[in-house]
Short mmCIF file of C-alpha atoms in Angstrom, two decimals:
data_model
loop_
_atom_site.label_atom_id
_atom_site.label_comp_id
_atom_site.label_asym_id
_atom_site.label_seq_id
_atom_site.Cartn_x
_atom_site.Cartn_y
_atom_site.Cartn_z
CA UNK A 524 17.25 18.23 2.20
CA UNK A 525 18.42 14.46 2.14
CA UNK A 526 18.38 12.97 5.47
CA UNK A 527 19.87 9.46 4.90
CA UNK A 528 21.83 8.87 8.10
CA UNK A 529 25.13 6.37 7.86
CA UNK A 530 25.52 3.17 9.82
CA UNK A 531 28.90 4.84 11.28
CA UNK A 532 26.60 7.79 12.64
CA UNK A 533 24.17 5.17 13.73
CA UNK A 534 26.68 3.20 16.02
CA UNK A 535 28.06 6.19 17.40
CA UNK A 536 25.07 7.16 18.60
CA UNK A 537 23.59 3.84 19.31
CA UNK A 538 24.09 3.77 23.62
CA UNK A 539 22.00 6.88 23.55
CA UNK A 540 19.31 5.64 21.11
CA UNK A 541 18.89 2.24 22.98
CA UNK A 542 18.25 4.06 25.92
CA UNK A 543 15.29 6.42 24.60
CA UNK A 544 13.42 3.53 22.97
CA UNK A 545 12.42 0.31 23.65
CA UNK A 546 12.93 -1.58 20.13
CA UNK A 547 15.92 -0.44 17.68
CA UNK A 548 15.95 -2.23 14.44
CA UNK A 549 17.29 -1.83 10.61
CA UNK A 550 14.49 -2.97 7.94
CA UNK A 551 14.54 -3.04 4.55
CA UNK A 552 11.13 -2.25 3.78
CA UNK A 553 10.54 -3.58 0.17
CA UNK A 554 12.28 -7.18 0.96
CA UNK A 555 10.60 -7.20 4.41
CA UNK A 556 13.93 -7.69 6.11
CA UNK A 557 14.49 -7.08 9.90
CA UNK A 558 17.92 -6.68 11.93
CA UNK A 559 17.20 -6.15 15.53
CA UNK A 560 20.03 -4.18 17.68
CA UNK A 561 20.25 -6.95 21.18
CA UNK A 562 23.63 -7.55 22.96
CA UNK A 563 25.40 -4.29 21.08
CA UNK A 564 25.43 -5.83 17.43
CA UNK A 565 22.39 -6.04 14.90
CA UNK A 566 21.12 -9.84 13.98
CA UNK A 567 18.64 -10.87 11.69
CA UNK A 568 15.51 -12.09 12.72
CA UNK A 569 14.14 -15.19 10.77
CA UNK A 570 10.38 -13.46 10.09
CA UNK A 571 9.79 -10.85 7.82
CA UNK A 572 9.05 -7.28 9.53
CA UNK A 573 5.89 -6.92 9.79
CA UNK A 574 5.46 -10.56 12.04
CA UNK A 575 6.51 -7.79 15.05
CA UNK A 576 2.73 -6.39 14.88
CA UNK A 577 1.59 -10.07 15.32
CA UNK A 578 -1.22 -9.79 12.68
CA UNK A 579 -0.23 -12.24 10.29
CA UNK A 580 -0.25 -9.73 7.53
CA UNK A 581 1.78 -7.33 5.61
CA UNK A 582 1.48 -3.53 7.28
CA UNK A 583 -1.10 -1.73 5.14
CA UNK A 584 0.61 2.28 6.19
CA UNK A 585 4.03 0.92 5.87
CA UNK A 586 5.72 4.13 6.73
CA UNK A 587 9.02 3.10 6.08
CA UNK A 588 8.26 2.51 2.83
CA UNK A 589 7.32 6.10 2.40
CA UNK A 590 10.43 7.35 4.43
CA UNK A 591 12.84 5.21 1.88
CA UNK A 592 10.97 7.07 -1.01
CA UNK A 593 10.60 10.31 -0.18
CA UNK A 594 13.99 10.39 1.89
CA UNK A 595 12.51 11.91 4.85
CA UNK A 596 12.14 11.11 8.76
CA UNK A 597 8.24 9.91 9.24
CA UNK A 598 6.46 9.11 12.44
CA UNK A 599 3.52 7.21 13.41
CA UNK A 600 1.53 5.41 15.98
CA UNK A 601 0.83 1.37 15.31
CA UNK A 602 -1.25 -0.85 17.40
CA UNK A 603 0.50 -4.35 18.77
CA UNK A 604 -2.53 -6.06 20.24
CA UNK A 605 -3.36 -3.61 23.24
CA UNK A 606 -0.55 -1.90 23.31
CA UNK A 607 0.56 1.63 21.21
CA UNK A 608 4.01 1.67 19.73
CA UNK A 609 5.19 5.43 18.77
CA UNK A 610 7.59 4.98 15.59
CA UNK A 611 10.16 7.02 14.03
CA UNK A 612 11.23 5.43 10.50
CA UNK A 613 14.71 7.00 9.37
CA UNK A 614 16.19 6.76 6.29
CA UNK A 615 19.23 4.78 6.65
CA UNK A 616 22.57 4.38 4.39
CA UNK A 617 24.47 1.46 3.79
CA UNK A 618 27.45 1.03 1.55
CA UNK A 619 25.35 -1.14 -0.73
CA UNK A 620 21.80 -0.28 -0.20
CA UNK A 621 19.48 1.91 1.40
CA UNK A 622 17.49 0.93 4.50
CA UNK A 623 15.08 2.31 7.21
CA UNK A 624 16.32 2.90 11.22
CA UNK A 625 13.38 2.04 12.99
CA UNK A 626 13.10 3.19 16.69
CA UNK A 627 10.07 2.40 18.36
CA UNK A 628 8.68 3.17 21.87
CA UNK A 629 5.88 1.48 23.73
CA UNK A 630 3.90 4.51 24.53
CA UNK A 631 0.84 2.90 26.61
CA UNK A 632 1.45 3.86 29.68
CA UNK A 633 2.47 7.30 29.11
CA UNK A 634 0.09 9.27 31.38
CA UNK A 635 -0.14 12.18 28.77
CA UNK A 636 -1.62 10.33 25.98
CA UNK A 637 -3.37 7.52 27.77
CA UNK A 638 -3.53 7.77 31.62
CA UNK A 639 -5.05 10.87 31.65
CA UNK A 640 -7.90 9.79 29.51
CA UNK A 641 -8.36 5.99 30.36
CA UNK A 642 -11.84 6.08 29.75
CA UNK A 643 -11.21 7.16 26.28
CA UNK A 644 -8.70 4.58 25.70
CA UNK A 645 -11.12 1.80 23.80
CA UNK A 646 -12.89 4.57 21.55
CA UNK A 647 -8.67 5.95 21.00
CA UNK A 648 -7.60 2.61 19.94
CA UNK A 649 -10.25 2.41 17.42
CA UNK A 650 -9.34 6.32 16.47
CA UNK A 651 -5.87 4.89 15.68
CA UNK A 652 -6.45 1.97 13.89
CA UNK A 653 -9.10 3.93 11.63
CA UNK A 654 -6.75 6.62 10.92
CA UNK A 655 -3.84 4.19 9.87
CA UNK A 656 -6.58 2.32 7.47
CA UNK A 657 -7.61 5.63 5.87
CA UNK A 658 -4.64 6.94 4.95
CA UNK A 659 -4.13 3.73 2.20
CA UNK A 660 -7.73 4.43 1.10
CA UNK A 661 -9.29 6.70 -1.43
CA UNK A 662 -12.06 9.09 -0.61
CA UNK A 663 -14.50 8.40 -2.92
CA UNK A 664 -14.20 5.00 -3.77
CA UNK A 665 -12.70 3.72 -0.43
CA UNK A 666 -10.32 1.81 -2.57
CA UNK A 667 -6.89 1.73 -2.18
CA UNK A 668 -4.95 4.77 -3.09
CA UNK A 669 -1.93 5.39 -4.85
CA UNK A 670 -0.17 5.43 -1.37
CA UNK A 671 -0.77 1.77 -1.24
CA UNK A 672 -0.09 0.44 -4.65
CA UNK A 673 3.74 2.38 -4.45
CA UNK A 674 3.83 0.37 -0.61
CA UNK A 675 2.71 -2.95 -1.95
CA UNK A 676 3.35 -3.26 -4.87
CA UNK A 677 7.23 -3.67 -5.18
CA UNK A 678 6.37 -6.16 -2.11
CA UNK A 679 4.25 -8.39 -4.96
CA UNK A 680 6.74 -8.16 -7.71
CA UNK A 681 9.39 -9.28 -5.12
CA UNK A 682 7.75 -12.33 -3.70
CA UNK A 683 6.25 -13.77 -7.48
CA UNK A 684 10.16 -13.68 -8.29
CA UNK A 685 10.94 -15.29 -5.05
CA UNK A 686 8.39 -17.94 -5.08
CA UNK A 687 8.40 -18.60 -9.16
CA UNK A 688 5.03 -17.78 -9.25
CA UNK A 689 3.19 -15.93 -12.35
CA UNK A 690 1.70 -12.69 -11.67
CA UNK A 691 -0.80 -10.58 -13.39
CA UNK A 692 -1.87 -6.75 -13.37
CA UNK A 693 -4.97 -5.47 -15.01
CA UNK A 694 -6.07 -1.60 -15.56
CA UNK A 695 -9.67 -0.47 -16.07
CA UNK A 696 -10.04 3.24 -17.11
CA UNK A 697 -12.60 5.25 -17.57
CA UNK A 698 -12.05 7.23 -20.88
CA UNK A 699 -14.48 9.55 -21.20
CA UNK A 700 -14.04 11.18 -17.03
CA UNK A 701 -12.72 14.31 -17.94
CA UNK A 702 -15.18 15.04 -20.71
CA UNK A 703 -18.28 13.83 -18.12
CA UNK A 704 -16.42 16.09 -15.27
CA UNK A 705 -16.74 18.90 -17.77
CA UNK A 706 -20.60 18.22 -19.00
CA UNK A 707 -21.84 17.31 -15.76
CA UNK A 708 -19.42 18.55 -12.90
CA UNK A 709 -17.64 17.04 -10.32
CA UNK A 710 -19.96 15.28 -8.28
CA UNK A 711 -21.67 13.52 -11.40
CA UNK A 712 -17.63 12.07 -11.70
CA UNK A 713 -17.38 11.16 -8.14
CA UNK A 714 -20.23 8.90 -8.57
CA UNK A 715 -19.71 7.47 -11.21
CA UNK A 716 -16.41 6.43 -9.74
CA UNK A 717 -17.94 5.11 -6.72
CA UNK A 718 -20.44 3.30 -8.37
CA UNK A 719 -17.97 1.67 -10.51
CA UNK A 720 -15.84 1.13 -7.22
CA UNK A 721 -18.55 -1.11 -6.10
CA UNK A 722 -18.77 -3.17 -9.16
CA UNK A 723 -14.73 -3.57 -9.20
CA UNK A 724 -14.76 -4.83 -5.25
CA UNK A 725 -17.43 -7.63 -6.16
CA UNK A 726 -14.86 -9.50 -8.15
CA UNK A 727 -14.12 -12.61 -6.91
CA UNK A 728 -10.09 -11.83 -5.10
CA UNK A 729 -8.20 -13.93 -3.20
CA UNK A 730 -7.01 -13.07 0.35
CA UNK A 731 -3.52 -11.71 -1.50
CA UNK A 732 -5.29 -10.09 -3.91
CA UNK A 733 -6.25 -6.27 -4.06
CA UNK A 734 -8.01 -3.56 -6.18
CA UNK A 735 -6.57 0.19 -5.73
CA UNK A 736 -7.43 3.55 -7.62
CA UNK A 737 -4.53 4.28 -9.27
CA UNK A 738 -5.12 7.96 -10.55
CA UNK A 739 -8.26 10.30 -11.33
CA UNK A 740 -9.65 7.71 -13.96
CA UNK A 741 -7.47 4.84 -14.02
CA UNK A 742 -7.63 1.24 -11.24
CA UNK A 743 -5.48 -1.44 -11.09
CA UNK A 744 -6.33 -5.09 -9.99
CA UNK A 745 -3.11 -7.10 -8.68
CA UNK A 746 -3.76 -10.89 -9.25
CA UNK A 747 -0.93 -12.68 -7.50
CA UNK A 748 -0.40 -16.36 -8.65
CA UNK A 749 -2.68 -16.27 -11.60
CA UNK A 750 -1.78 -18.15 -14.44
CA UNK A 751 -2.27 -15.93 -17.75
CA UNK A 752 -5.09 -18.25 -18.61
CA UNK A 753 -6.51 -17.88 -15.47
CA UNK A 754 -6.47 -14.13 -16.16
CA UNK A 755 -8.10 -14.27 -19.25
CA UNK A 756 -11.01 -16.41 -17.89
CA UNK A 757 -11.16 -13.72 -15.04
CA UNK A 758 -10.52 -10.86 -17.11
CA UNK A 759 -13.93 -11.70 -19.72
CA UNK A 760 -15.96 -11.85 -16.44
CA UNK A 761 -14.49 -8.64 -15.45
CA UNK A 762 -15.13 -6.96 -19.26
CA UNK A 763 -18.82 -8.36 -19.00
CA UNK A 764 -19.53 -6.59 -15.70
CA UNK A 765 -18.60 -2.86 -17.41
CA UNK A 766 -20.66 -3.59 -20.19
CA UNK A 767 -23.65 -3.59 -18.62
CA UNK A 768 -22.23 -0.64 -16.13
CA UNK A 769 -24.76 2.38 -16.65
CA UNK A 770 -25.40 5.40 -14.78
CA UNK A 771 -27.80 8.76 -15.01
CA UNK A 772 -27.46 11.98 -14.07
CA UNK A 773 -30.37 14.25 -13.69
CA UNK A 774 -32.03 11.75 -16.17
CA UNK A 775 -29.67 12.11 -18.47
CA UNK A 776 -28.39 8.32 -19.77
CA UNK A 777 -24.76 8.91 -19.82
CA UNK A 778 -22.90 6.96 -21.91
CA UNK A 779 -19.50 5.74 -21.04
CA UNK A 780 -16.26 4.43 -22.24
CA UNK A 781 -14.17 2.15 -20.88
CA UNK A 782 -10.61 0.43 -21.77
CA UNK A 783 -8.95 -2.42 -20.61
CA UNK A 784 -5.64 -3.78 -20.47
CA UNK A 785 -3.38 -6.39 -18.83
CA UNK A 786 0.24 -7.73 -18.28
CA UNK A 787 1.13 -11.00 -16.88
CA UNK A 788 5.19 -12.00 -15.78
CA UNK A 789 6.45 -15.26 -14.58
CA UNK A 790 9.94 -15.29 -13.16
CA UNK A 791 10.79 -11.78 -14.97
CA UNK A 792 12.65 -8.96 -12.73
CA UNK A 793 10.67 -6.02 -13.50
CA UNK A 794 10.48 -2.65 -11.53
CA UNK A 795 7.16 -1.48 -10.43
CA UNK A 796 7.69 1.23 -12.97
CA UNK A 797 8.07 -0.58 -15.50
CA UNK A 798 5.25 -2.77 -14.91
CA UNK A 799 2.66 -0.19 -14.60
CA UNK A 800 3.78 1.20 -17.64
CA UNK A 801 3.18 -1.98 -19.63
CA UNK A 802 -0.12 -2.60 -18.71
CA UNK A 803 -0.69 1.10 -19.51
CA UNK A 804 0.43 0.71 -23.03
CA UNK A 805 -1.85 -2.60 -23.26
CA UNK A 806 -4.58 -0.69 -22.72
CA UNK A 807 -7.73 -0.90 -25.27
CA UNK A 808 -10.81 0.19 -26.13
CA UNK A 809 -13.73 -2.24 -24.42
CA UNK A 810 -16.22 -2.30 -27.40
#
């Protein structure tokens, strides 16, 4: 069941909900909008959203992304410095868009999670801010999962448009997984994938960009502000590093195939969906 609330709901409740928590605000998660609710009315701050957690960086387990998605209520805790935030991101409708109702309460000094174990509360800090970074990552290759690329990803498109910059996205699969899962089994798969993992992270990034598993055989690089012949000069570097990618098994020499493909936009409004399939369809054999 659907469980969009409406802003007329929202401000008839709003005395009571300003009262249970400490920060009420409206964000629109994929423009990284904020409206905070001060002085009975909701104003827009001048900083995206995520400037709140003062870390100078996009959230990484952007729940509120998820609750817009999925349409559901979703909870979380979220370190601000040395202090715990407890937040409840609810799906929130406007007449012309949909948006998230954030409520968030500074939980530190509640005596049954903290007081009670203060001892604990350096080694529970570090529980928290581990859990939040392994929910975005992949098991096996410690990548980025799928979670993250449907977070960020609309984020990227978004701000190339905003900032007339180009923007490029690259796929690497491995074609011949499901025949080598078959063969050899399931662990001789994982490893392959997490050796390949480790050749994929060695490419040279910049701080905005990011490499994420994107399904069972299939990763994505997301080059933001690359020129297309910047790509191509970084995607022959990339091609010459799976060539020489080999792996064994039981002293077996397995060979592998891999394919390739890439799709670069400047200034061109394209949904994530979209994109992704593009680059899918640009996908070749690398020979």
């Amino acid at each position: 069941m659907k469980k969009y609330l409406t802003l007329e709901e929202l401000l008839k409740k709003i005395d009571l909900i300003t009262k249970l928590y400490h920060v009420v605000r409206i964000v629109d998660p994929v423009h990284k909008e904020a409206f905070f609710y001060e002085n009975r009315q909701f104003t827009q701050q001048d900083l995206p959203c995520y400037s709140f957690w003062e870390k100078n960086k996009i959230c990484e387990n952007c729940i509120s992304i998820q609750a817009l998605e999925e349409e559901e209520v979703y909870a979380k805790v979220e370190l601000k410095k040395e202090e715990a935030y407890l937040i409840l991101s609810v799906p929130l409708q406007l007449k012309d868009r949909k948006v998230i109702l954030e409520l968030m309460q500074n939980v530190t000094k509640e005596r049954v999670l903290f007081d009670s174990i203060d001892h604990f509360k350096e080694e529970l800090y570090l529980l928290l801010k581990n859990r939040n970074k392994n929910i975005i990552k992949n098991d096996v290759t410690k990548l980025f999962n799928k979670r993250y690329i449907y977070e960020r990803l609309p984020f990227d498109i978004l701000c190339s448009n905003l900032r007339e910059e180009s923007f490029c996205l690259i796929m690497v699969r491995i074609d011949n997984l499901k025949e080598i899962n078959k063969n050899y089994g399931q662990s001789c798969g994982d490893k392959i994938l997490s050796n390949l993992a480790n050749v994929l992270v060695k490419q040279k990034l910049m701080e905005d960009q990011w490499v994420a598993r994107y399904s069972a055989d299939t990763f994505i690089f997301v080059l933001n502000n690359f020129t297309q012949e910047q790509s191509k000069h970084w995607m022959e570097n990339l091609k010459k590093d799976i060539k020489k990618f080999n792996f064994q098994w039981d002293k077996n020499c397995i060979d592998m195939m891999f394919s390739m493909g890439v799709y670069s936009t400047f200034q061109v409004n394209i949904s994530m969906e979209e994109l992704l399939h593009r680059v899918e369809m640009s996908l070749q054999r690398i020979e």
